[in-house]
Structures are given as structure tokens and as C-alpha cells.
CSV table of C-alpha atoms and ligand atoms in Angstrom, one decimal:
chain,number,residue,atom,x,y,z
G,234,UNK,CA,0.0,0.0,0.0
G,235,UNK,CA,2.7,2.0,0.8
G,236,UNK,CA,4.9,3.9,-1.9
G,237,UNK,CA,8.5,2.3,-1.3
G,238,UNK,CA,10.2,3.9,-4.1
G,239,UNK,CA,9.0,7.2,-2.9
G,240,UNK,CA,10.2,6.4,0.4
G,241,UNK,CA,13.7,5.5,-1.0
G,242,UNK,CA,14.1,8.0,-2.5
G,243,UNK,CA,13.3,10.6,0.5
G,244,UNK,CA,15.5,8.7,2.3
G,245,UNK,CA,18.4,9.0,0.1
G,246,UNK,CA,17.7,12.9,-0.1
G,247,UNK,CA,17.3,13.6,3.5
G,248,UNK,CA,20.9,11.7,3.9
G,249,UNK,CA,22.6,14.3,2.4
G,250,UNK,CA,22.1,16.4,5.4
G,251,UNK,CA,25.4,15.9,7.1
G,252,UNK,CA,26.5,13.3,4.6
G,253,UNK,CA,30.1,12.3,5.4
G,254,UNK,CA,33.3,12.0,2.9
G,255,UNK,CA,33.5,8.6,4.5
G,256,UNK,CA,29.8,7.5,4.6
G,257,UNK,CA,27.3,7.9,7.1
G,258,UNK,CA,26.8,11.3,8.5
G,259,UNK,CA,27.1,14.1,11.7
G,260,UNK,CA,24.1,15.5,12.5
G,261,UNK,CA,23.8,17.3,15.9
G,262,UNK,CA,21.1,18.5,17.5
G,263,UNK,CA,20.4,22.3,16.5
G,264,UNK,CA,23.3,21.9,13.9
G,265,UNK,CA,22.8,23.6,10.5
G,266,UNK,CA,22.4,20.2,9.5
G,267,UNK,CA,19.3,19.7,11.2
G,268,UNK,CA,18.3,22.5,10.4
G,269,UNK,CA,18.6,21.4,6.3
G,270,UNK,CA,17.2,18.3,7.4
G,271,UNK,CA,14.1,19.9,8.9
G,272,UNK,CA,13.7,22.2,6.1
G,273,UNK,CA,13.3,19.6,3.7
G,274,UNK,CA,11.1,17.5,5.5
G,275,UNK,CA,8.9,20.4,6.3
G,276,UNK,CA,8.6,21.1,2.5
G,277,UNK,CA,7.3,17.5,2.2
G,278,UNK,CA,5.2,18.1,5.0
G,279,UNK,CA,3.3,21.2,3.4
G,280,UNK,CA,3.3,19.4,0.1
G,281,UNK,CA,0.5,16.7,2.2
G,282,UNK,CA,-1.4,19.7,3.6
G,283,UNK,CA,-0.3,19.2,7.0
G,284,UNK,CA,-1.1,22.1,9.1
G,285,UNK,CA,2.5,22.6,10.8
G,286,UNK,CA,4.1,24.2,14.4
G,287,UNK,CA,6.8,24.2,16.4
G,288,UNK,CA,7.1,24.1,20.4
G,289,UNK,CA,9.3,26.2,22.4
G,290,UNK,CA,12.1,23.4,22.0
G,291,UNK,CA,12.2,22.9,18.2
G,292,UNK,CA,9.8,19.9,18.4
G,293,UNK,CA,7.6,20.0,14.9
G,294,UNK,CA,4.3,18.7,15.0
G,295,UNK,CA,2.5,18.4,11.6
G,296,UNK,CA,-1.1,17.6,11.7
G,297,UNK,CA,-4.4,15.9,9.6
G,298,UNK,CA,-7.6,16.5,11.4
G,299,UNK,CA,-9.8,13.9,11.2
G,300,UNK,CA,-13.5,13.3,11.1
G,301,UNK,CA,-14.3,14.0,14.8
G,302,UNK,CA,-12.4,16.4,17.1
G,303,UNK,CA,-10.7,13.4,19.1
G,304,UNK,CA,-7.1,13.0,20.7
G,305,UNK,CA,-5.2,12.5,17.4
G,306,UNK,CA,-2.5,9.4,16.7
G,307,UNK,CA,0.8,10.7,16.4
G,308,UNK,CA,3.6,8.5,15.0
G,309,UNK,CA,7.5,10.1,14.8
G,310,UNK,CA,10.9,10.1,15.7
G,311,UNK,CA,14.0,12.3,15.5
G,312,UNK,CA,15.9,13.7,12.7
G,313,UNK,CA,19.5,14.0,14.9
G,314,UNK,CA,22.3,11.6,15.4
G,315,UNK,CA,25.6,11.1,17.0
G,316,UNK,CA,28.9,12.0,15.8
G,317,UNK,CA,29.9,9.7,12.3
G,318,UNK,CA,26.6,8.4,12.9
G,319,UNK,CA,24.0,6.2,10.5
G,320,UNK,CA,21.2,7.3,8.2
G,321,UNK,CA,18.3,5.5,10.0
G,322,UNK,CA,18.8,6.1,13.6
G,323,UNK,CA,15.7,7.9,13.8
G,324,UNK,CA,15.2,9.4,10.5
G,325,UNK,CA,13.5,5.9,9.6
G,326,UNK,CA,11.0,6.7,11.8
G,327,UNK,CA,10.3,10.1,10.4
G,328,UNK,CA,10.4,9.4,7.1
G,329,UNK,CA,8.5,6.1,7.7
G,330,UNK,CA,5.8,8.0,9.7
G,331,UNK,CA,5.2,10.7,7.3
G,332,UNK,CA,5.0,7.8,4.5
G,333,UNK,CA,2.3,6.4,6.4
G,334,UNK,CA,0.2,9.5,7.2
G,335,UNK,CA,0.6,10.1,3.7
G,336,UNK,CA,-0.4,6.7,2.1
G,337,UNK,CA,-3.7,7.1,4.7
G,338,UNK,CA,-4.6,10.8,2.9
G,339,UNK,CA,-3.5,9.9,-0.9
G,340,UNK,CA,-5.7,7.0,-0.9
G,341,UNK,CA,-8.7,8.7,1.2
G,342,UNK,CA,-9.0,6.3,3.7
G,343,UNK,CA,-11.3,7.3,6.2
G,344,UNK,CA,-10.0,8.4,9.6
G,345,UNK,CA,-12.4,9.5,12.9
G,346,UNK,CA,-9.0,10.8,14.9
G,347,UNK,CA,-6.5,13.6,13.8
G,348,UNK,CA,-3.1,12.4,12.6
G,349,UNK,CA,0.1,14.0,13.6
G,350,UNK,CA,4.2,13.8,12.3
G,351,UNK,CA,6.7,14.2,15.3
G,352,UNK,CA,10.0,15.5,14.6
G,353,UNK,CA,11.3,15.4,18.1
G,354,UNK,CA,14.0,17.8,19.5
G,355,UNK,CA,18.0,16.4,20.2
G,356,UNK,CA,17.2,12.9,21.0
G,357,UNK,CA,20.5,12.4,21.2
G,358,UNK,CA,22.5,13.1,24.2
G,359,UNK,CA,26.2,12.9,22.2
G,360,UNK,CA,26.1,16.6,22.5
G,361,UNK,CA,24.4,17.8,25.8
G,362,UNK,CA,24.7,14.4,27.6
G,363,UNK,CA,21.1,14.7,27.5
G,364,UNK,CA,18.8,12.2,25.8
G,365,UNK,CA,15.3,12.7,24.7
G,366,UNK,CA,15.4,16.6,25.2
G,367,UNK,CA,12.0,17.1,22.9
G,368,UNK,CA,10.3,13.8,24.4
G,369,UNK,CA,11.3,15.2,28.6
G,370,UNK,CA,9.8,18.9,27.5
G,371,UNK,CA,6.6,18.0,26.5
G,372,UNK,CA,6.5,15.3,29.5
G,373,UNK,CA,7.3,18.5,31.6
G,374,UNK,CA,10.3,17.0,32.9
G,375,UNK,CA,13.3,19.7,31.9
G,376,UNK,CA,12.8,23.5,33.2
G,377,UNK,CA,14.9,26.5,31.7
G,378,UNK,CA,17.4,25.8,34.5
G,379,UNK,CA,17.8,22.0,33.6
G,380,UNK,CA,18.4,23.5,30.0
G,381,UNK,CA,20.9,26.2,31.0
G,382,UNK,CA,23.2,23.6,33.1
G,383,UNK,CA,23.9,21.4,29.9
G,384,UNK,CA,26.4,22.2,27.9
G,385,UNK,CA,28.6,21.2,24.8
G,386,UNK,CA,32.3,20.8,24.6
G,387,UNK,CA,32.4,24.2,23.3
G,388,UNK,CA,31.0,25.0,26.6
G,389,UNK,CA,27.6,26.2,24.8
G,390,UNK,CA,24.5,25.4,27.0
G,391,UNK,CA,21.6,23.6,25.3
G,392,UNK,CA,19.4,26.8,26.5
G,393,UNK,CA,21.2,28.8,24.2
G,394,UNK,CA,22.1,26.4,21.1
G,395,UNK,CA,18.5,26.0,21.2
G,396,UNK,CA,17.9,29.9,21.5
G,397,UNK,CA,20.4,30.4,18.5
G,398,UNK,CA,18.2,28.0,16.7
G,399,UNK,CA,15.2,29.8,16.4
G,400,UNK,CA,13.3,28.2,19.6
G,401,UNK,CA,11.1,30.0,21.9
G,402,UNK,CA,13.1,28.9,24.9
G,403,UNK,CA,12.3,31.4,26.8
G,404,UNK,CA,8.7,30.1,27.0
G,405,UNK,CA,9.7,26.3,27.8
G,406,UNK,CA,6.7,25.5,29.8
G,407,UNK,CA,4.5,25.6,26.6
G,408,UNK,CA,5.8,23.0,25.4
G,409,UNK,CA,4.4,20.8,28.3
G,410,UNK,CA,1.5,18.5,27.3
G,411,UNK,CA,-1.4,17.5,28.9
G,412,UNK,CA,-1.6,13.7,29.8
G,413,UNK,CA,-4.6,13.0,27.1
G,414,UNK,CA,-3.1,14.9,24.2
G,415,UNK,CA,-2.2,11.7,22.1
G,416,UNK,CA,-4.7,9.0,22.0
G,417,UNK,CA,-1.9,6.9,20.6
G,418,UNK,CA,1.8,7.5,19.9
G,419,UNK,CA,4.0,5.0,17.4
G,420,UNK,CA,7.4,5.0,16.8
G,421,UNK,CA,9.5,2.7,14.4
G,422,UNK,CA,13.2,2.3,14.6
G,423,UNK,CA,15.7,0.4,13.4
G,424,UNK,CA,16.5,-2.4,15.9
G,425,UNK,CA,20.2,-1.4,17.0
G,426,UNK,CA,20.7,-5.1,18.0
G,427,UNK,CA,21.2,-7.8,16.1
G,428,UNK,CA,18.3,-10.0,17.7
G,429,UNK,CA,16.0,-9.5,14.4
G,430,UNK,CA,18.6,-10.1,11.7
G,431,UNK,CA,19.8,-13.1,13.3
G,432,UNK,CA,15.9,-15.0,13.4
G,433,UNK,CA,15.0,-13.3,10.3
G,434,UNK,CA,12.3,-11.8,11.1
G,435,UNK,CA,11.7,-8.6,9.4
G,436,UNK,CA,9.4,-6.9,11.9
G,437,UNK,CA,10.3,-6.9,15.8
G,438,UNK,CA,7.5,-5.5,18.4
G,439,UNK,CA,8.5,-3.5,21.3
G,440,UNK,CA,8.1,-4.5,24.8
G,441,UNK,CA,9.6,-2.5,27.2
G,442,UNK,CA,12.4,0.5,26.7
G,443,UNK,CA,15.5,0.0,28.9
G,444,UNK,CA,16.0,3.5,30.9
G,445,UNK,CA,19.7,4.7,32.0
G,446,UNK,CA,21.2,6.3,34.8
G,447,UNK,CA,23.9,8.9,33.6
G,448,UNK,CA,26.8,10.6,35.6
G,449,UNK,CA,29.2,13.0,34.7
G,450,UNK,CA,32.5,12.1,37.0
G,451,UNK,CA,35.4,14.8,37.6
G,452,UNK,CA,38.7,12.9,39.1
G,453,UNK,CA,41.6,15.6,40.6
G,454,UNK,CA,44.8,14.6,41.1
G,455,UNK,CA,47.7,16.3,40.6
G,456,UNK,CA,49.6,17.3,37.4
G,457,UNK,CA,53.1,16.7,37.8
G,458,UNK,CA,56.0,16.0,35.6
G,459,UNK,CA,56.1,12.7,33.8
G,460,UNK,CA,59.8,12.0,34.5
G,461,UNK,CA,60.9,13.6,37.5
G,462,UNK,CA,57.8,12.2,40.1
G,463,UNK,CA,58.4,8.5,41.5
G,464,UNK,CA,55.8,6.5,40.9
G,465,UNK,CA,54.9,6.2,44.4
G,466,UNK,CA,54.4,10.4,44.7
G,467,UNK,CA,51.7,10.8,41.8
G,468,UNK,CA,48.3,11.7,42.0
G,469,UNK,CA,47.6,10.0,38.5
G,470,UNK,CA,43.7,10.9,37.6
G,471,UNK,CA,43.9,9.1,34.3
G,472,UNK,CA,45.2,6.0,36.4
G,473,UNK,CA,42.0,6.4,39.0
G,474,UNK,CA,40.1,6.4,35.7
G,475,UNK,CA,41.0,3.4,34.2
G,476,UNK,CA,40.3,1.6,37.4
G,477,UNK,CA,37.4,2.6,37.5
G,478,UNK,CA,36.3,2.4,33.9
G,479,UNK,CA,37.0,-1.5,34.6
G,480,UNK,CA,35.2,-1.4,37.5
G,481,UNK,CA,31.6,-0.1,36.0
G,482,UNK,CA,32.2,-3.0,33.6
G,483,UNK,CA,32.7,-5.3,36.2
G,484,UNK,CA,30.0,-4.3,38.0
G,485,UNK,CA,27.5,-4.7,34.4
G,486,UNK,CA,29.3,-7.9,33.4
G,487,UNK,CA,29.2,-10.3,36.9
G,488,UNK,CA,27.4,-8.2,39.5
G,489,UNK,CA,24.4,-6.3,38.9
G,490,UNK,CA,21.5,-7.9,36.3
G,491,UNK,CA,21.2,-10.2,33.6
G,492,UNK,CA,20.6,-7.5,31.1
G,493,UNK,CA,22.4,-4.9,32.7
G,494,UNK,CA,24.9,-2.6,30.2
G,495,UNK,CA,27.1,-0.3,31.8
G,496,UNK,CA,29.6,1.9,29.4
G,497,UNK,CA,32.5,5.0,29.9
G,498,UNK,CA,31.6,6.8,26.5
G,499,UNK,CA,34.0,9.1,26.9
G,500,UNK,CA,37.4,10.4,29.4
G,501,UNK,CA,39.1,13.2,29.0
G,502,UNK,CA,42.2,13.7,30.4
G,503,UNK,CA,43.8,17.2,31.3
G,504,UNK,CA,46.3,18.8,30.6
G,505,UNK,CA,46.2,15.3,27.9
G,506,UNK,CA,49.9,15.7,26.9
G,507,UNK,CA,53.0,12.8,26.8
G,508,UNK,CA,55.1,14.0,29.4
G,509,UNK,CA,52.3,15.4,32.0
G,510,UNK,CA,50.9,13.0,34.8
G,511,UNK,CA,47.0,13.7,34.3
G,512,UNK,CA,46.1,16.0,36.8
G,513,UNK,CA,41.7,15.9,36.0
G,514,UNK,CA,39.5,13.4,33.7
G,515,UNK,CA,36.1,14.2,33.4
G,516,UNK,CA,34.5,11.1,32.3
G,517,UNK,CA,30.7,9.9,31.6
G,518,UNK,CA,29.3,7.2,32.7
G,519,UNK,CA,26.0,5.2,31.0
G,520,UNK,CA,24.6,2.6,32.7
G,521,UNK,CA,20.9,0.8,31.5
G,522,UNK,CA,19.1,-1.7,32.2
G,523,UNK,CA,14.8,-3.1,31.5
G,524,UNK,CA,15.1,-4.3,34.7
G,525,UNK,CA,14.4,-1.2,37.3
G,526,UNK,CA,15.8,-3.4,40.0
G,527,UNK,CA,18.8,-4.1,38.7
G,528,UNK,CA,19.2,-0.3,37.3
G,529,UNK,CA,19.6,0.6,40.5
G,530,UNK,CA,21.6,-2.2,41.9
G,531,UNK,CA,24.0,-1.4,39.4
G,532,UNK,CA,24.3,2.2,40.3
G,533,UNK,CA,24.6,1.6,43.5
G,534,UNK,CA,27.7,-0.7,43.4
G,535,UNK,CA,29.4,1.4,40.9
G,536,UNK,CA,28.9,4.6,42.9
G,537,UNK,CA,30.4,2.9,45.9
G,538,UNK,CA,33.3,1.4,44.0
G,539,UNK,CA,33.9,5.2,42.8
G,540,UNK,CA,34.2,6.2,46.2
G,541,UNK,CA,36.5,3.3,47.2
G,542,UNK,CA,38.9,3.5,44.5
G,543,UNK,CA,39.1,7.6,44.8
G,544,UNK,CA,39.6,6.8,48.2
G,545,UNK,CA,42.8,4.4,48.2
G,546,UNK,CA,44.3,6.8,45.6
G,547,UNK,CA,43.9,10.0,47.2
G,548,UNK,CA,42.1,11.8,44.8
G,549,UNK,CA,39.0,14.4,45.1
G,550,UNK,CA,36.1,13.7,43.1
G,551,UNK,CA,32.7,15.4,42.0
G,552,UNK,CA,29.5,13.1,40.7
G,553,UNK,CA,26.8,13.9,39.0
G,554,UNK,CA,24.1,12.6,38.3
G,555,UNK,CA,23.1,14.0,34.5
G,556,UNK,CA,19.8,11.5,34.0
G,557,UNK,CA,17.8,9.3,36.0
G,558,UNK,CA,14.8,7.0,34.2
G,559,UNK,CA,13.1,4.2,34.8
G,560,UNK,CA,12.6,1.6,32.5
G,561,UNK,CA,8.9,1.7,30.5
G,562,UNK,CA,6.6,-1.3,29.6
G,563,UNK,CA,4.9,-0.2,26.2
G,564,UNK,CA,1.5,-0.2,26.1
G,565,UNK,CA,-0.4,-4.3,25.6
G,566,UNK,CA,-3.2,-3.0,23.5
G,567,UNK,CA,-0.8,-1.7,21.1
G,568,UNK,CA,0.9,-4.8,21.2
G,569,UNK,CA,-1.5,-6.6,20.2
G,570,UNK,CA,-3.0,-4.4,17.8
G,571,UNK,CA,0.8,-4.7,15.8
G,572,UNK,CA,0.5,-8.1,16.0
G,573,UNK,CA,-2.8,-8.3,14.6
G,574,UNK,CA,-2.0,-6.0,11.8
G,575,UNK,CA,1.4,-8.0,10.7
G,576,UNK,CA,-0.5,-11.2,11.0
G,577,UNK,CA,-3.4,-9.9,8.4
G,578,UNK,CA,-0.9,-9.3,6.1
G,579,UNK,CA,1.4,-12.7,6.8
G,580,UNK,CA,4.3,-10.4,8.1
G,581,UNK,CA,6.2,-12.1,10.8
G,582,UNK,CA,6.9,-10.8,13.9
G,583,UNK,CA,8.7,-10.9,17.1
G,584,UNK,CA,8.5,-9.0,20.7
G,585,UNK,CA,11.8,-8.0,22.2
G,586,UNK,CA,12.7,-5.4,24.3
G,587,UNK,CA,14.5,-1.8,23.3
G,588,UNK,CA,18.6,-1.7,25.2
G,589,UNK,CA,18.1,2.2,23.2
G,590,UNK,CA,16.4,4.8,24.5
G,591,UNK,CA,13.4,6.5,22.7
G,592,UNK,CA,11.4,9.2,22.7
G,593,UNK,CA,9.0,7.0,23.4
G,594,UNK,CA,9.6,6.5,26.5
G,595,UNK,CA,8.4,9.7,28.0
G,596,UNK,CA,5.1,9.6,25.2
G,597,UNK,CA,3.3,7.1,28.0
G,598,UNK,CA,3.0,10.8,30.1
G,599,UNK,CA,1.3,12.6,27.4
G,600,UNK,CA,-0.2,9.6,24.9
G,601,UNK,CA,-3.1,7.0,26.1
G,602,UNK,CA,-1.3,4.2,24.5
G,603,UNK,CA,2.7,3.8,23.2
G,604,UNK,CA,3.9,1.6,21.1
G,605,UNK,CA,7.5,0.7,19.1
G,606,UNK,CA,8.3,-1.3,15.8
G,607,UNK,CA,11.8,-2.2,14.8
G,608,UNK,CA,13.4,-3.0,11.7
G,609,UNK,CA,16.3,-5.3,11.6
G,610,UNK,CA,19.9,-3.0,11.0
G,611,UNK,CA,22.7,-5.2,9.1
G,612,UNK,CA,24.6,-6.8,12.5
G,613,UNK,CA,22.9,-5.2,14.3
G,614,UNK,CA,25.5,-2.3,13.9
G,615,UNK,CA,24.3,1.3,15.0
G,616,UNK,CA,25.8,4.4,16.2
G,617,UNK,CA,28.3,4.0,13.6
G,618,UNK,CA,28.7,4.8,9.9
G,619,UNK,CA,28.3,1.0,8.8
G,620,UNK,CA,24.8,1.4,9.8
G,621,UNK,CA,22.4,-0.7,7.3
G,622,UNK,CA,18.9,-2.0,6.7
G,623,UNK,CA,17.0,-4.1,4.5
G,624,UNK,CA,14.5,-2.0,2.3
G,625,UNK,CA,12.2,-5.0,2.3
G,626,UNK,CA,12.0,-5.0,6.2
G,627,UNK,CA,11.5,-1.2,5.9
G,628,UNK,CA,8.3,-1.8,3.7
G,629,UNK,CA,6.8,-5.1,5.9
G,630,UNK,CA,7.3,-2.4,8.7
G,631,UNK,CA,5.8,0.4,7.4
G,632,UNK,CA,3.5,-1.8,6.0
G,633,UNK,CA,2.3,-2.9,9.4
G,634,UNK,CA,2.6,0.5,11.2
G,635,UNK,CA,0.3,2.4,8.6
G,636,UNK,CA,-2.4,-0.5,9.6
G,637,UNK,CA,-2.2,-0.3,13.2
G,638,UNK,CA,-2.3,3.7,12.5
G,639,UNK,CA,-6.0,3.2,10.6
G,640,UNK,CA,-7.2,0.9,13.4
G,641,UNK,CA,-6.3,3.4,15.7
G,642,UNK,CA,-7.4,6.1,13.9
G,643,UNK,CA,-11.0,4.8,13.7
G,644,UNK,CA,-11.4,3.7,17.5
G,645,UNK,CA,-14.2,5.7,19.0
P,1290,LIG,C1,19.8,6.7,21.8
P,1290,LIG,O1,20.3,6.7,20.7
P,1290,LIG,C2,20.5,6.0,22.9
P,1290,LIG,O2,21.6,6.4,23.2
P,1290,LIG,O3,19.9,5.1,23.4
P,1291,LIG,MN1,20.7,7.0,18.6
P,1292,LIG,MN1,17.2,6.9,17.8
């Protein structure tokens, strides 16, 4: 039903945006990138009629009424990625989304609820250590303040990259949602596992969304020089760090759940040069898990092993704590719905549970019923410019999202 070379097509042009030498792209939040990005999908946007705004933190909303003056079904996902990042990590989703919305109006299929496109704010957290930015607003979960402490390398707060953008910032708490706005909400996404690829099954059915807990740690030593202080005189913060980067995977690996991931993205070291002892390393520190228990278990154990390790080495240190979710069950009547869909048209499926973080996980506060699709990625390879998908798992998924969206659209 769906128009696949159309959607191709959109896909390849909205990968341009960013588009690396190399392959795969950069495309930060509030980047002029996104910004091209957004532009062109807005144009496509107008081109269906959709009646279009923007919230005080970039998100876009583009909207269909429908026959009554319901709670509409919205279906989206975001348009930035991380650093020599993919092309699907969450443009599938909007391109995907506005394919179905689109199919629904070309072919005049009747719909009682309105239908809305989501282009969500920096999802990412690669450059404000913040995930979910546009998902949290509307959710009412980040004031002005929360948006003024997080801040780029470049030491520019997301309050003001977002300002510089064009966003009403200043008037954040418009952007809040009431709890009945959405009837429904849908997201599809590309897997970022390799669960699907390996059963080869082309559609996979959300359960649950695994939630992190995020620090930013500062280790200070002492910078000294590299050839004149005995080893036993050194206040080596790049040393503390590596103990304790082995220590969160420890703690991930053998001690806190079974599904448990724990990861350092990133330690920088300062002054960083050969012949200085480290004197600082701010590092950050991602740990998830779908298991709330466990989350917190795991924090736990590798905030006191922090504290321990500091400790024996003699070094000051400052943590905070950047993000704390829990982990979401998506919604069963959506489940089932998706299932019922891929089954009338003989698309298999599989339920498995999201290790990523969505948007979706913070729709549940502003939509009556969430739900997730994933499509199989080559590998199951993300975050990376090797990531891949099969077109013909695209269309069985888009497929099966457009149907769930016309059921849902016609509920009373
Ligand atoms: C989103 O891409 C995440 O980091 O889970
Ligand atoms: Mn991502
Ligand atoms: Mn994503």
C-alpha cells in the first residue's frame, strides 16, 4: 500500500544532510544540518497539507484533522544523530511515519481521529549528555534551569544552542502536554541489535524500553611531571580512571542484572599531553538496564566502588548525576494491535525489548497508548557509519505501522 520507491528515494535525499566524505553522517542537534534536514522534510510536510508548528524546544508537529475532534495518533521520531553516525537512527522513523500518514490521505482512507508527524528535538544526548530533550519537554520534565546547566564541549548550553536556533526557549513550559493529548503515539526504529537479523524476522514488536542512569565524574589529582615524580608520589587521575572504567564493567558484566549494560563513553584527560601526569579526567558514565531493580543495583555498586577506588588513591572527586529514568513497559493494547495488523498481512513478527532509549519512552506521560516497531539493522550495527537495513524489512514495517495507524485512527 505504501509507496516504497518514494520512500527511497526521501531517504536517500534527506541523507545528504550531514553526509560524510566517508559514509554515514554528523548530524547534531540544532546543527545547521538539522536544520537542512528539517527544512526539507517540512517542505514534504506542506506538500501533504499538514497544518504545521513548532514548540518552544524545536519539536515540529504536523497535523491531519480527522473526522471528529478526538485526541489524534501521532507517530515520529527524530531527525539527529551522534557523531559519524548512520542514516536510520531515527530518520526511519520520520520518514517512515510521514510515509504512512501520507499513504492514509492519498488514498482517502477514512480516519475519525486527527493524525500527527513528530520531529522530536535532540534525541540524542552525544552533544548535551542529554537524551530525549524534545520527548522530557513535553513530558514537563526539563525547566529552563535543567536547559541552561547542559552544555557542549564548546561550553555552549543547550538553553542557548537552542535559542540560537530559532526556539522560543524562553517560554519552555508551553511545550508541556497535557496527559490525554495523544490517543496513541508509534514509533519505528531500526533495531540497534542484532536479535531480528539473526531470526530473520523482518518486523520486531516492542516490549519495554531499557532506561539509563547517567553521571558526569570529575577525578583531581595532581599534574606533575612525567619523568621527575616517582611512581609512588603521583596523584595520576587518568590512572584512577581506568580503574574505575573497569570497575563499572565489572560491575555490568558479573554483579548487577542479567541484562544490565554499563559503558564510559568518553574520558578526557587534562592537561592530555606525553610528558604530564594527568592532573583531572572528566568522564561519563551510561549505565541501563529493563530491569528497574537491577538499574539501580548497578548504580549503587558502581557509585560505591567510585568512592572506594578515589579513596585508596587520594584523589577528590565530583558526581553527577546527568539523567535518572526508569525503564517503561509499552503499552499491551498496542501490542497486540501490531500483531494483529502483521499477521493480516502474513508479516512475521517478534517482541523484544528496546537496550536504546526512545522518545518514546516519555510519550506514555502525554499519549493514552505507546507503542515501538523495529526493523532489523545489518549486525545489528548502530551508532556507527556501517549502519544498514533491508529495504524489504522497511516496507513489511511500514507496512504494518500504517495498519495499526487506521485501526487506531477509527477507534471511538
Ligand atoms: C539513543 O540513541 C540512545 O543512546 O539510546
Ligand atoms: Mn541513537
Ligand atoms: Mn534513535
Amino acid at each position: 500500500m505504501i509507496n516504497a520507491e518514494r520512500l527511497k528515494r526521501e531517504m536517500q535525499t534527506i541523507s545528504t544532510f550531514g553526509a560524510l566524505p566517508q559514509g554515514g553522517m554528523s548530524r547534531l542537534a540544532f546543527s545547521q544540518e538539522e536544520a537542512q534536514a528539517r527544512a526539507y522534510i517540512k517542505t514534504l510536510m506542506q506538500a501533504l497539507g499538514m497544518n504545521i508548528r513548532e514548540d518552544a524546544i524545536g519539536n515540529i508537529f504536523g497535523r491531519i484533522e480527522g473526522e471528529l475532534p478526538l485526541p489524534s495518533i501521532a507517530i515520529g521520531s527524530h531527525l539527529d544523530s551522534v557523531p559519524l553516525g548512520g542514516f536510520y537512527d531515527g530518520t526511519l522513523g520520520v520518514m517512515c511515519g510521514l510515509e504512512a500518514i501520507r499513504t492514509i490521505k492519498e488514498n482517502g482512507i477514512s480516519h475519525k481521529r486527527p493524525l500527527e508527524l513528530i520531529i522530536f528535538s535532540c534525541e540524542e544526548s552525544s552533544r548535551f549528555n542529554m537524551a530525549t530533550v524534545g520527548s522530557k519537554v513535553m513530558a514537563g520534565k526539563l525547566s529552563k534551569e535543567a536547559l541552561s546547566l547542559l552544555k557542549d564541549k564548546e561550553g555552549v548550553s543547550l538553553y542557548e544552542a537552542a535559542k540560537a536556533f530559532g526556539c522560543a526557549v524562553e517560554t519552555i513550559e508551553s511545550a508541556k502536554l497535557s496527559p490525554d493529548t495523544f490517543y496513541a503515539y508509534l514509533e519505528l526504529h531500526i533495531e540497534q541489535g542484532p536479535v531480528l537479523e539473526n531470526k530473520g524476522i523482518p518486523v520486531g514488536i516492542v516490549t519495554g524500553i531499557a532506561a539509563p542512569i547517567r553521571y558526569e565524574l570529575t577525578l583531581q589529582g595532581r599534574a606533575d611531571h612525567s619523568g621527575a615524580t616517582p611512581m609512588n608520589m603521583r596523584s595520576d587521575a587518568l590512572a584512577c580512571a581506568a580503574e574505575i572504567i573497569l570497575h563499572v564493567e565489572k560491575i555490568a558484566k558479573e554483579e548487577a542484572g542479567e541484562t544490565t549494560v554499563a559503558t564510559v563513553g568518553f574520558a578526557n584527560a587534562t592537561p592530555g599531553v606525553l610528558n604530564v601526569i594527568p592532573g583531572s579526567v572528566r568522564m561519563g558514565i551510561d549505565i541501563r538496564d529493563i530491569d528497574a531493580k537491577a538499574l539501580e543495583k548497578a548504580a549503587v555498586l558502581i557509585e560505591k566502588g567510585i568512592e572506594e577506588i578515589a579513596q585508596k588513591r587520594g584523589l577528590i572527586y565530583t558526581l553527577k548525576e546527568l539523567t535518572h529514568d526508569t525503564p517503561v513497559s509499552l503499552d499491551k493494547k498496542i501490542i497486540e494491535t501490531l500483531e494483529e495488523e502483521a499477521k493480516k498481512l502474513q508479516i512475521p513478527t517478534l517482541e523484544l525489548p528496546s537496550g536504546a532509549g526512545h522518545d518514546a519512552m516519555h510519550m506514555p506521560y502525554v499519549a493514552t497508548h505507546t507503542g515501538m516497531v523495529f526493523v532489523p539493522c545489518k549486525e545489528g550495527i548502530s551508532h556507527n557509519i556501517a549502519e544498514e537495513v533491508n529495504m524489504d524489512d522497511v516496507i513489511c514495517a511500514t507496512e504494518v505501522i500504517t495498519k495499526t495507524l487506521i485501526t487506531l485512527a477509527n477507534e471511538g
